Short mmCIF file of N, CA and C in Angstrom, two decimals:
data_model
loop_
_atom_site.label_atom_id
_atom_site.label_comp_id
_atom_site.label_asym_id
_atom_site.label_seq_id
_atom_site.Cartn_x
_atom_site.Cartn_y
_atom_site.Cartn_z
N MET D 1 8.46 16.83 -11.45
CA MET D 1 9.56 16.85 -12.42
C MET D 1 9.08 17.43 -13.76
N THR D 2 9.87 18.30 -14.37
CA THR D 2 9.47 18.82 -15.68
C THR D 2 9.82 17.78 -16.75
N SER D 3 9.25 17.98 -17.95
CA SER D 3 9.49 16.99 -18.99
C SER D 3 10.95 17.01 -19.46
N SER D 4 11.60 18.18 -19.37
CA SER D 4 13.00 18.19 -19.80
C SER D 4 13.92 17.54 -18.76
N ASP D 5 13.53 17.65 -17.47
CA ASP D 5 14.25 16.90 -16.42
C ASP D 5 14.15 15.40 -16.70
N LEU D 6 12.92 14.98 -17.02
CA LEU D 6 12.68 13.55 -17.25
C LEU D 6 13.49 13.06 -18.45
N GLN D 7 13.47 13.87 -19.52
CA GLN D 7 14.22 13.49 -20.72
C GLN D 7 15.71 13.33 -20.39
N GLU D 8 16.23 14.28 -19.60
CA GLU D 8 17.64 14.22 -19.22
C GLU D 8 17.91 12.98 -18.38
N GLN D 9 16.99 12.71 -17.45
CA GLN D 9 17.14 11.57 -16.55
C GLN D 9 17.14 10.25 -17.33
N MET D 10 16.21 10.13 -18.28
CA MET D 10 16.13 8.89 -19.06
C MET D 10 17.35 8.74 -19.97
N GLY D 11 17.80 9.85 -20.53
CA GLY D 11 19.00 9.81 -21.36
C GLY D 11 20.21 9.35 -20.56
N LEU D 12 20.31 9.86 -19.32
CA LEU D 12 21.42 9.47 -18.44
C LEU D 12 21.34 8.00 -18.09
N LYS D 13 20.13 7.54 -17.81
CA LYS D 13 19.94 6.13 -17.46
C LYS D 13 20.33 5.24 -18.64
N ALA D 14 19.85 5.64 -19.83
CA ALA D 14 20.18 4.88 -21.05
C ALA D 14 21.68 4.81 -21.25
N LEU D 15 22.35 5.93 -21.01
CA LEU D 15 23.81 6.01 -21.21
C LEU D 15 24.55 5.19 -20.15
N ASN D 16 24.10 5.30 -18.90
CA ASN D 16 24.76 4.54 -17.82
C ASN D 16 24.66 3.05 -18.06
N LEU D 17 23.50 2.60 -18.53
CA LEU D 17 23.32 1.16 -18.80
C LEU D 17 24.23 0.71 -19.93
N LEU D 18 24.36 1.55 -20.96
CA LEU D 18 25.29 1.22 -22.06
C LEU D 18 26.71 1.15 -21.53
N GLN D 19 27.07 2.11 -20.67
CA GLN D 19 28.43 2.13 -20.14
C GLN D 19 28.73 0.89 -19.32
N GLU D 20 27.71 0.45 -18.54
CA GLU D 20 27.83 -0.80 -17.76
C GLU D 20 28.13 -1.98 -18.69
N ASP D 21 27.38 -2.06 -19.77
CA ASP D 21 27.55 -3.19 -20.71
C ASP D 21 28.89 -3.09 -21.44
N ALA D 22 29.29 -1.87 -21.77
CA ALA D 22 30.58 -1.67 -22.42
C ALA D 22 31.70 -2.10 -21.47
N ASP D 23 31.56 -1.77 -20.19
CA ASP D 23 32.58 -2.14 -19.19
C ASP D 23 32.73 -3.66 -19.11
N LYS D 24 31.60 -4.37 -19.23
CA LYS D 24 31.66 -5.84 -19.19
C LYS D 24 32.47 -6.38 -20.37
N ILE D 25 32.27 -5.78 -21.54
CA ILE D 25 33.02 -6.23 -22.72
C ILE D 25 34.50 -5.87 -22.55
N GLU D 26 34.78 -4.65 -22.04
CA GLU D 26 36.17 -4.25 -21.78
C GLU D 26 36.85 -5.26 -20.86
N LYS D 27 36.10 -5.71 -19.86
CA LYS D 27 36.63 -6.66 -18.88
C LYS D 27 37.00 -7.98 -19.59
N LEU D 28 36.11 -8.42 -20.49
CA LEU D 28 36.37 -9.65 -21.26
C LEU D 28 37.65 -9.48 -22.09
N ILE D 29 37.80 -8.31 -22.69
CA ILE D 29 38.98 -8.05 -23.51
C ILE D 29 40.24 -8.07 -22.64
N GLU D 30 40.18 -7.41 -21.49
CA GLU D 30 41.32 -7.36 -20.56
C GLU D 30 41.75 -8.75 -20.12
N VAL D 31 40.75 -9.55 -19.71
CA VAL D 31 41.06 -10.90 -19.22
C VAL D 31 41.75 -11.71 -20.30
N GLN D 32 41.26 -11.58 -21.53
CA GLN D 32 41.86 -12.34 -22.62
C GLN D 32 43.28 -11.84 -22.92
N MET D 33 43.47 -10.52 -22.81
CA MET D 33 44.81 -9.93 -23.01
C MET D 33 45.79 -10.52 -21.99
N GLU D 34 45.34 -10.59 -20.74
CA GLU D 34 46.21 -11.08 -19.66
C GLU D 34 46.54 -12.56 -19.83
N ASN D 35 45.60 -13.31 -20.40
CA ASN D 35 45.78 -14.75 -20.50
C ASN D 35 46.31 -15.21 -21.85
N LEU D 36 46.73 -14.24 -22.64
CA LEU D 36 47.14 -14.52 -24.01
C LEU D 36 48.22 -15.60 -24.05
N ALA D 37 49.17 -15.51 -23.12
CA ALA D 37 50.31 -16.42 -23.14
C ALA D 37 50.01 -17.74 -22.45
N THR D 38 49.07 -17.70 -21.52
CA THR D 38 48.88 -18.90 -20.69
C THR D 38 47.62 -19.69 -21.01
N ARG D 39 46.46 -19.09 -20.75
CA ARG D 39 45.24 -19.88 -20.90
C ARG D 39 44.38 -19.33 -22.04
N TYR D 40 44.89 -19.38 -23.26
CA TYR D 40 44.16 -18.85 -24.40
C TYR D 40 42.97 -19.76 -24.73
N CYS D 41 41.81 -19.15 -24.85
CA CYS D 41 40.61 -19.93 -25.18
C CYS D 41 40.09 -19.48 -26.55
N PRO D 42 40.04 -20.41 -27.51
CA PRO D 42 39.66 -20.02 -28.87
C PRO D 42 38.21 -19.55 -28.99
N LEU D 43 37.38 -19.91 -28.00
CA LEU D 43 35.98 -19.47 -28.06
C LEU D 43 35.83 -17.99 -27.73
N TYR D 44 36.85 -17.44 -27.12
CA TYR D 44 36.79 -16.04 -26.69
C TYR D 44 36.42 -15.10 -27.83
N GLU D 45 37.05 -15.33 -28.97
CA GLU D 45 36.82 -14.45 -30.12
C GLU D 45 35.34 -14.43 -30.52
N GLU D 46 34.76 -15.63 -30.55
CA GLU D 46 33.34 -15.73 -30.94
C GLU D 46 32.45 -15.06 -29.90
N VAL D 47 32.76 -15.29 -28.62
CA VAL D 47 31.97 -14.67 -27.54
C VAL D 47 32.06 -13.14 -27.65
N LEU D 48 33.26 -12.64 -27.87
CA LEU D 48 33.44 -11.18 -27.96
C LEU D 48 32.69 -10.61 -29.17
N ASP D 49 32.76 -11.30 -30.31
CA ASP D 49 32.04 -10.81 -31.49
C ASP D 49 30.53 -10.76 -31.24
N THR D 50 30.02 -11.81 -30.59
CA THR D 50 28.59 -11.85 -30.29
C THR D 50 28.21 -10.72 -29.35
N GLN D 51 29.03 -10.53 -28.30
CA GLN D 51 28.77 -9.45 -27.35
C GLN D 51 28.79 -8.08 -28.05
N MET D 52 29.76 -7.91 -28.94
CA MET D 52 29.88 -6.63 -29.66
C MET D 52 28.64 -6.40 -30.54
N TYR D 53 28.18 -7.46 -31.19
CA TYR D 53 26.99 -7.32 -32.03
C TYR D 53 25.78 -6.90 -31.20
N GLY D 54 25.55 -7.62 -30.08
CA GLY D 54 24.41 -7.30 -29.22
C GLY D 54 24.51 -5.86 -28.70
N PHE D 55 25.71 -5.49 -28.34
CA PHE D 55 25.91 -4.14 -27.80
C PHE D 55 25.64 -3.07 -28.86
N SER D 56 26.11 -3.33 -30.08
CA SER D 56 25.89 -2.34 -31.15
C SER D 56 24.39 -2.17 -31.43
N ARG D 57 23.63 -3.26 -31.27
CA ARG D 57 22.18 -3.16 -31.45
C ARG D 57 21.55 -2.29 -30.37
N GLN D 58 22.05 -2.41 -29.13
CA GLN D 58 21.54 -1.57 -28.05
C GLN D 58 21.84 -0.10 -28.30
N VAL D 59 23.08 0.16 -28.74
CA VAL D 59 23.48 1.55 -29.00
C VAL D 59 22.59 2.15 -30.10
N ASP D 60 22.43 1.41 -31.20
CA ASP D 60 21.57 1.88 -32.29
C ASP D 60 20.16 2.18 -31.81
N TYR D 61 19.67 1.27 -31.00
CA TYR D 61 18.31 1.40 -30.50
C TYR D 61 18.16 2.67 -29.65
N ALA D 62 19.13 2.93 -28.77
CA ALA D 62 19.10 4.13 -27.94
C ALA D 62 19.13 5.40 -28.79
N VAL D 63 19.90 5.35 -29.89
CA VAL D 63 19.97 6.50 -30.80
C VAL D 63 18.63 6.67 -31.51
N ARG D 64 18.05 5.56 -31.96
CA ARG D 64 16.76 5.64 -32.68
C ARG D 64 15.65 6.19 -31.79
N ILE D 65 15.64 5.78 -30.50
CA ILE D 65 14.62 6.32 -29.59
C ILE D 65 14.85 7.81 -29.35
N GLY D 66 16.11 8.22 -29.46
CA GLY D 66 16.42 9.62 -29.21
C GLY D 66 16.95 9.84 -27.81
N LEU D 67 17.39 8.74 -27.16
CA LEU D 67 17.88 8.85 -25.78
C LEU D 67 19.34 9.26 -25.73
N ILE D 68 20.12 8.86 -26.72
CA ILE D 68 21.50 9.35 -26.77
C ILE D 68 21.78 9.88 -28.17
N GLN D 69 22.75 10.80 -28.25
CA GLN D 69 23.10 11.38 -29.55
C GLN D 69 23.93 10.38 -30.35
N GLU D 70 23.77 10.45 -31.68
CA GLU D 70 24.46 9.51 -32.55
C GLU D 70 25.97 9.56 -32.32
N ALA D 71 26.52 10.77 -32.14
CA ALA D 71 27.97 10.91 -31.97
C ALA D 71 28.44 10.24 -30.68
N VAL D 72 27.61 10.31 -29.64
CA VAL D 72 27.95 9.68 -28.36
C VAL D 72 27.99 8.16 -28.55
N GLY D 73 26.96 7.64 -29.23
CA GLY D 73 26.91 6.21 -29.50
C GLY D 73 28.11 5.74 -30.31
N LYS D 74 28.43 6.52 -31.33
CA LYS D 74 29.59 6.17 -32.17
C LYS D 74 30.88 6.17 -31.35
N GLY D 75 30.99 7.14 -30.44
CA GLY D 75 32.18 7.25 -29.59
C GLY D 75 32.36 6.00 -28.73
N ILE D 76 31.27 5.54 -28.14
CA ILE D 76 31.34 4.35 -27.27
C ILE D 76 31.75 3.13 -28.11
N MET D 77 31.15 2.99 -29.30
CA MET D 77 31.47 1.84 -30.16
C MET D 77 32.93 1.89 -30.62
N THR D 78 33.38 3.07 -31.02
CA THR D 78 34.75 3.20 -31.54
C THR D 78 35.78 2.82 -30.49
N LYS D 79 35.54 3.26 -29.26
CA LYS D 79 36.48 2.95 -28.17
C LYS D 79 36.58 1.43 -27.98
N LEU D 80 35.42 0.78 -27.95
CA LEU D 80 35.41 -0.68 -27.77
C LEU D 80 36.09 -1.38 -28.95
N GLU D 81 35.75 -0.93 -30.17
CA GLU D 81 36.32 -1.57 -31.36
C GLU D 81 37.84 -1.43 -31.40
N ARG D 82 38.33 -0.27 -30.92
CA ARG D 82 39.76 -0.04 -30.90
C ARG D 82 40.45 -1.04 -29.96
N ASN D 83 39.86 -1.22 -28.78
CA ASN D 83 40.45 -2.15 -27.81
C ASN D 83 40.38 -3.59 -28.31
N LEU D 84 39.29 -3.91 -29.00
CA LEU D 84 39.14 -5.26 -29.55
C LEU D 84 40.19 -5.48 -30.65
N ALA D 85 40.44 -4.46 -31.45
CA ALA D 85 41.44 -4.57 -32.51
C ALA D 85 42.83 -4.80 -31.93
N LEU D 86 43.11 -4.12 -30.80
CA LEU D 86 44.40 -4.31 -30.12
C LEU D 86 44.55 -5.76 -29.64
N LEU D 87 43.45 -6.30 -29.13
CA LEU D 87 43.47 -7.70 -28.67
C LEU D 87 43.75 -8.64 -29.84
N TYR D 88 43.05 -8.44 -30.94
CA TYR D 88 43.22 -9.34 -32.10
C TYR D 88 44.63 -9.22 -32.67
N GLU D 89 45.17 -8.01 -32.62
CA GLU D 89 46.54 -7.80 -33.09
C GLU D 89 47.51 -8.59 -32.21
N ALA D 90 47.30 -8.49 -30.90
CA ALA D 90 48.17 -9.22 -29.96
C ALA D 90 48.03 -10.73 -30.17
N MET D 91 46.79 -11.17 -30.48
CA MET D 91 46.56 -12.59 -30.72
C MET D 91 47.29 -13.05 -31.98
N ASN D 92 47.26 -12.22 -33.00
CA ASN D 92 47.94 -12.57 -34.26
C ASN D 92 49.45 -12.59 -34.10
N ASN D 93 49.97 -11.64 -33.33
CA ASN D 93 51.41 -11.59 -33.10
C ASN D 93 51.91 -12.81 -32.33
N LYS D 94 51.00 -13.39 -31.55
CA LYS D 94 51.32 -14.57 -30.74
C LYS D 94 51.55 -15.79 -31.64
N ASP D 95 50.81 -15.85 -32.75
CA ASP D 95 50.90 -17.04 -33.64
C ASP D 95 52.29 -17.18 -34.24
N MET P 1 4.47 20.04 -22.82
CA MET P 1 4.20 18.62 -22.55
C MET P 1 4.52 18.29 -21.08
N THR P 2 3.66 17.55 -20.42
CA THR P 2 3.98 17.16 -19.04
C THR P 2 4.96 15.99 -19.07
N SER P 3 5.58 15.72 -17.90
CA SER P 3 6.58 14.65 -17.87
C SER P 3 5.93 13.29 -18.08
N SER P 4 4.66 13.14 -17.65
CA SER P 4 4.04 11.82 -17.86
C SER P 4 3.64 11.63 -19.33
N ASP P 5 3.30 12.73 -20.01
CA ASP P 5 3.07 12.65 -21.47
C ASP P 5 4.35 12.19 -22.18
N LEU P 6 5.47 12.81 -21.75
CA LEU P 6 6.75 12.49 -22.39
C LEU P 6 7.11 11.04 -22.16
N GLN P 7 6.91 10.59 -20.90
CA GLN P 7 7.24 9.20 -20.57
C GLN P 7 6.41 8.25 -21.46
N GLU P 8 5.14 8.58 -21.60
CA GLU P 8 4.26 7.75 -22.43
C GLU P 8 4.74 7.76 -23.88
N GLN P 9 5.09 8.94 -24.36
CA GLN P 9 5.52 9.10 -25.74
C GLN P 9 6.81 8.30 -26.02
N MET P 10 7.76 8.38 -25.07
CA MET P 10 9.02 7.65 -25.26
C MET P 10 8.80 6.15 -25.18
N GLY P 11 7.92 5.74 -24.27
CA GLY P 11 7.59 4.32 -24.15
C GLY P 11 6.98 3.80 -25.44
N LEU P 12 6.09 4.60 -26.02
CA LEU P 12 5.45 4.22 -27.29
C LEU P 12 6.47 4.12 -28.41
N LYS P 13 7.37 5.09 -28.44
CA LYS P 13 8.40 5.09 -29.48
C LYS P 13 9.29 3.85 -29.34
N ALA P 14 9.69 3.57 -28.08
CA ALA P 14 10.54 2.40 -27.82
C ALA P 14 9.83 1.13 -28.28
N LEU P 15 8.53 1.06 -28.00
CA LEU P 15 7.75 -0.13 -28.35
C LEU P 15 7.56 -0.24 -29.86
N ASN P 16 7.26 0.88 -30.51
CA ASN P 16 7.08 0.86 -31.97
C ASN P 16 8.35 0.41 -32.69
N LEU P 17 9.49 0.89 -32.21
CA LEU P 17 10.76 0.49 -32.83
C LEU P 17 11.00 -1.00 -32.64
N LEU P 18 10.68 -1.52 -31.45
CA LEU P 18 10.82 -2.96 -31.22
C LEU P 18 9.91 -3.73 -32.16
N GLN P 19 8.69 -3.23 -32.31
CA GLN P 19 7.72 -3.92 -33.16
C GLN P 19 8.20 -3.95 -34.62
N GLU P 20 8.79 -2.82 -35.04
CA GLU P 20 9.37 -2.75 -36.40
C GLU P 20 10.42 -3.85 -36.60
N ASP P 21 11.31 -3.97 -35.60
CA ASP P 21 12.40 -4.95 -35.70
C ASP P 21 11.86 -6.37 -35.63
N ALA P 22 10.84 -6.56 -34.78
CA ALA P 22 10.22 -7.89 -34.68
C ALA P 22 9.58 -8.25 -36.02
N ASP P 23 8.95 -7.27 -36.67
CA ASP P 23 8.30 -7.52 -37.96
C ASP P 23 9.32 -7.97 -39.00
N LYS P 24 10.52 -7.38 -38.95
CA LYS P 24 11.56 -7.77 -39.91
C LYS P 24 11.95 -9.23 -39.70
N ILE P 25 12.05 -9.65 -38.44
CA ILE P 25 12.40 -11.05 -38.16
C ILE P 25 11.26 -11.97 -38.60
N GLU P 26 10.02 -11.56 -38.32
CA GLU P 26 8.85 -12.33 -38.76
C GLU P 26 8.88 -12.54 -40.27
N LYS P 27 9.25 -11.49 -40.96
CA LYS P 27 9.32 -11.52 -42.43
C LYS P 27 10.37 -12.56 -42.88
N LEU P 28 11.54 -12.55 -42.20
CA LEU P 28 12.59 -13.52 -42.50
C LEU P 28 12.07 -14.95 -42.29
N ILE P 29 11.33 -15.14 -41.20
CA ILE P 29 10.78 -16.47 -40.90
C ILE P 29 9.79 -16.89 -41.99
N GLU P 30 8.91 -15.96 -42.35
CA GLU P 30 7.91 -16.24 -43.39
C GLU P 30 8.56 -16.65 -44.72
N VAL P 31 9.54 -15.87 -45.13
CA VAL P 31 10.20 -16.13 -46.40
C VAL P 31 10.82 -17.52 -46.40
N GLN P 32 11.45 -17.85 -45.28
CA GLN P 32 12.09 -19.16 -45.19
C GLN P 32 11.04 -20.28 -45.20
N MET P 33 9.92 -20.04 -44.55
CA MET P 33 8.81 -21.02 -44.54
C MET P 33 8.33 -21.28 -45.97
N GLU P 34 8.17 -20.19 -46.73
CA GLU P 34 7.66 -20.31 -48.10
C GLU P 34 8.64 -21.04 -49.01
N ASN P 35 9.94 -20.85 -48.71
CA ASN P 35 10.97 -21.42 -49.59
C ASN P 35 11.50 -22.76 -49.12
N LEU P 36 10.83 -23.32 -48.12
CA LEU P 36 11.31 -24.55 -47.49
C LEU P 36 11.55 -25.66 -48.51
N ALA P 37 10.61 -25.75 -49.45
CA ALA P 37 10.67 -26.87 -50.39
C ALA P 37 11.58 -26.56 -51.59
N THR P 38 11.74 -25.29 -51.89
CA THR P 38 12.42 -24.94 -53.14
C THR P 38 13.84 -24.38 -52.93
N ARG P 39 13.92 -23.19 -52.33
CA ARG P 39 15.23 -22.56 -52.26
C ARG P 39 15.73 -22.47 -50.81
N TYR P 40 15.93 -23.60 -50.17
CA TYR P 40 16.37 -23.61 -48.78
C TYR P 40 17.83 -23.15 -48.67
N CYS P 41 18.05 -22.17 -47.80
CA CYS P 41 19.42 -21.69 -47.61
C CYS P 41 19.88 -22.02 -46.19
N PRO P 42 20.94 -22.81 -46.05
CA PRO P 42 21.37 -23.25 -44.72
C PRO P 42 21.86 -22.11 -43.82
N LEU P 43 22.21 -20.98 -44.41
CA LEU P 43 22.69 -19.85 -43.59
C LEU P 43 21.53 -19.15 -42.87
N TYR P 44 20.32 -19.43 -43.33
CA TYR P 44 19.16 -18.76 -42.76
C TYR P 44 19.05 -18.95 -41.25
N GLU P 45 19.32 -20.18 -40.81
CA GLU P 45 19.20 -20.49 -39.39
C GLU P 45 20.15 -19.62 -38.57
N GLU P 46 21.38 -19.50 -39.04
CA GLU P 46 22.37 -18.69 -38.33
C GLU P 46 21.96 -17.21 -38.31
N VAL P 47 21.50 -16.73 -39.47
CA VAL P 47 21.07 -15.32 -39.56
C VAL P 47 19.93 -15.06 -38.58
N LEU P 48 18.96 -15.98 -38.56
CA LEU P 48 17.81 -15.81 -37.67
C LEU P 48 18.23 -15.84 -36.20
N ASP P 49 19.13 -16.75 -35.84
CA ASP P 49 19.59 -16.82 -34.45
C ASP P 49 20.30 -15.53 -34.04
N THR P 50 21.12 -15.01 -34.95
CA THR P 50 21.84 -13.76 -34.66
C THR P 50 20.85 -12.61 -34.49
N GLN P 51 19.87 -12.54 -35.41
CA GLN P 51 18.85 -11.49 -35.32
C GLN P 51 18.08 -11.59 -34.00
N MET P 52 17.73 -12.82 -33.63
CA MET P 52 16.98 -13.02 -32.39
C MET P 52 17.80 -12.58 -31.18
N TYR P 53 19.08 -12.90 -31.20
CA TYR P 53 19.95 -12.49 -30.08
C TYR P 53 20.01 -10.96 -29.97
N GLY P 54 20.27 -10.30 -31.10
CA GLY P 54 20.34 -8.84 -31.09
C GLY P 54 19.02 -8.23 -30.62
N PHE P 55 17.94 -8.81 -31.08
CA PHE P 55 16.62 -8.29 -30.72
C PHE P 55 16.36 -8.47 -29.22
N SER P 56 16.74 -9.63 -28.68
CA SER P 56 16.50 -9.88 -27.25
C SER P 56 17.31 -8.88 -26.40
N ARG P 57 18.49 -8.49 -26.90
CA ARG P 57 19.28 -7.48 -26.18
C ARG P 57 18.57 -6.12 -26.18
N GLN P 58 17.94 -5.79 -27.30
CA GLN P 58 17.19 -4.52 -27.37
C GLN P 58 16.01 -4.54 -26.39
N VAL P 59 15.29 -5.66 -26.38
CA VAL P 59 14.12 -5.77 -25.50
C VAL P 59 14.57 -5.64 -24.04
N ASP P 60 15.61 -6.38 -23.65
CA ASP P 60 16.13 -6.29 -22.27
C ASP P 60 16.51 -4.85 -21.92
N TYR P 61 17.16 -4.22 -22.87
CA TYR P 61 17.63 -2.85 -22.64
C TYR P 61 16.44 -1.90 -22.41
N ALA P 62 15.41 -2.04 -23.22
CA ALA P 62 14.21 -1.19 -23.06
C ALA P 62 13.56 -1.43 -21.70
N VAL P 63 13.57 -2.68 -21.25
CA VAL P 63 13.00 -3.00 -19.93
C VAL P 63 13.86 -2.38 -18.83
N ARG P 64 15.19 -2.49 -18.98
CA ARG P 64 16.10 -1.95 -17.96
C ARG P 64 15.98 -0.43 -17.85
N ILE P 65 15.81 0.24 -18.98
CA ILE P 65 15.64 1.71 -18.92
C ILE P 65 14.30 2.06 -18.26
N GLY P 66 13.35 1.14 -18.37
CA GLY P 66 12.02 1.41 -17.82
C GLY P 66 11.07 1.93 -18.87
N LEU P 67 11.41 1.72 -20.14
CA LEU P 67 10.56 2.22 -21.23
C LEU P 67 9.42 1.26 -21.55
N ILE P 68 9.66 -0.02 -21.39
CA ILE P 68 8.55 -0.97 -21.56
C ILE P 68 8.52 -1.90 -20.36
N GLN P 69 7.33 -2.44 -20.09
CA GLN P 69 7.19 -3.36 -18.96
C GLN P 69 7.77 -4.72 -19.31
N GLU P 70 8.28 -5.39 -18.28
CA GLU P 70 8.92 -6.68 -18.48
C GLU P 70 7.97 -7.66 -19.18
N ALA P 71 6.70 -7.65 -18.76
CA ALA P 71 5.73 -8.60 -19.33
C ALA P 71 5.51 -8.32 -20.82
N VAL P 72 5.53 -7.06 -21.19
CA VAL P 72 5.35 -6.69 -22.60
C VAL P 72 6.53 -7.22 -23.42
N GLY P 73 7.74 -6.99 -22.89
CA GLY P 73 8.94 -7.47 -23.55
C GLY P 73 8.92 -8.99 -23.72
N LYS P 74 8.55 -9.67 -22.64
CA LYS P 74 8.46 -11.14 -22.68
C LYS P 74 7.46 -11.58 -23.74
N GLY P 75 6.33 -10.88 -23.80
CA GLY P 75 5.29 -11.22 -24.78
C GLY P 75 5.80 -11.14 -26.21
N ILE P 76 6.53 -10.07 -26.52
CA ILE P 76 7.07 -9.90 -27.87
C ILE P 76 8.06 -11.03 -28.19
N MET P 77 8.94 -11.34 -27.23
CA MET P 77 9.94 -12.39 -27.44
C MET P 77 9.26 -13.76 -27.63
N THR P 78 8.27 -14.05 -26.79
CA THR P 78 7.62 -15.36 -26.84
C THR P 78 6.95 -15.58 -28.18
N LYS P 79 6.30 -14.54 -28.70
CA LYS P 79 5.61 -14.66 -29.99
C LYS P 79 6.63 -15.00 -31.09
N LEU P 80 7.74 -14.28 -31.09
CA LEU P 80 8.78 -14.52 -32.10
C LEU P 80 9.36 -15.94 -31.96
N GLU P 81 9.65 -16.32 -30.70
CA GLU P 81 10.25 -17.64 -30.45
C GLU P 81 9.33 -18.76 -30.90
N ARG P 82 8.03 -18.54 -30.71
CA ARG P 82 7.05 -19.55 -31.11
C ARG P 82 7.07 -19.73 -32.63
N ASN P 83 7.10 -18.63 -33.35
CA ASN P 83 7.13 -18.70 -34.82
C ASN P 83 8.42 -19.32 -35.33
N LEU P 84 9.51 -19.01 -34.65
CA LEU P 84 10.80 -19.58 -35.02
C LEU P 84 10.78 -21.10 -34.78
N ALA P 85 10.19 -21.51 -33.67
CA ALA P 85 10.11 -22.94 -33.35
C ALA P 85 9.30 -23.68 -34.43
N LEU P 86 8.23 -23.04 -34.90
CA LEU P 86 7.40 -23.64 -35.97
C LEU P 86 8.24 -23.82 -37.24
N LEU P 87 9.05 -22.82 -37.53
CA LEU P 87 9.91 -22.91 -38.72
C LEU P 87 10.90 -24.07 -38.57
N TYR P 88 11.54 -24.16 -37.41
CA TYR P 88 12.55 -25.21 -37.21
C TYR P 88 11.89 -26.59 -37.26
N GLU P 89 10.67 -26.67 -36.75
CA GLU P 89 9.92 -27.93 -36.80
C GLU P 89 9.67 -28.32 -38.26
N ALA P 90 9.24 -27.34 -39.03
CA ALA P 90 8.96 -27.60 -40.46
C ALA P 90 10.25 -28.00 -41.19
N MET P 91 11.37 -27.37 -40.79
CA MET P 91 12.65 -27.70 -41.42
C MET P 91 13.05 -29.14 -41.08
N ASN P 92 12.82 -29.55 -39.84
CA ASN P 92 13.17 -30.92 -39.42
C ASN P 92 12.29 -31.96 -40.11
N ASN P 93 11.02 -31.64 -40.25
CA ASN P 93 10.09 -32.58 -40.91
C ASN P 93 10.44 -32.78 -42.37
N LYS P 94 11.09 -31.76 -42.92
CA LYS P 94 11.49 -31.82 -44.32
C LYS P 94 12.60 -32.87 -44.53
N ASP P 95 13.47 -33.01 -43.51
CA ASP P 95 14.64 -33.91 -43.66
C ASP P 95 14.20 -35.37 -43.81
#
């Protein structure tokens, strides 16, 4: 394997792992959206904030190592933050 | 550069960045230790726990990518956790 193949491979692995973790958070957001009317759990917000913080640290770290581009990292974070904002909006409208 | 040189270089970079972040947490612990008797701030514990959580996510992520060995990651975490435990012990003895 050449060094540029390896760099590409590691970058892809770093990105796939981030996407996996982002999907888990998306899933948490979806479940809470679906249960908004029925089984609302007040701890959800705290769990989601903690997950988002941990995830943002991973994204930053990948950018600092040079495995993913800053714009790509920002894109992943923005998408998650947007969905989280939609959830919080729906939660507020429920009150 | 050969691919094994690159792998080594990226592994070193990943490790150095972790060490930098661990040093910042160590510094927070030290400062709190020094100020135990005089300027104790109750938010410190929460800040440290949050920092530790974010850091543990970075370490896990580096291990999952294959940039650092699991044992190395565990070693870094254990050292930090030990120092944090010493701080909490000192805080409890103060009460």
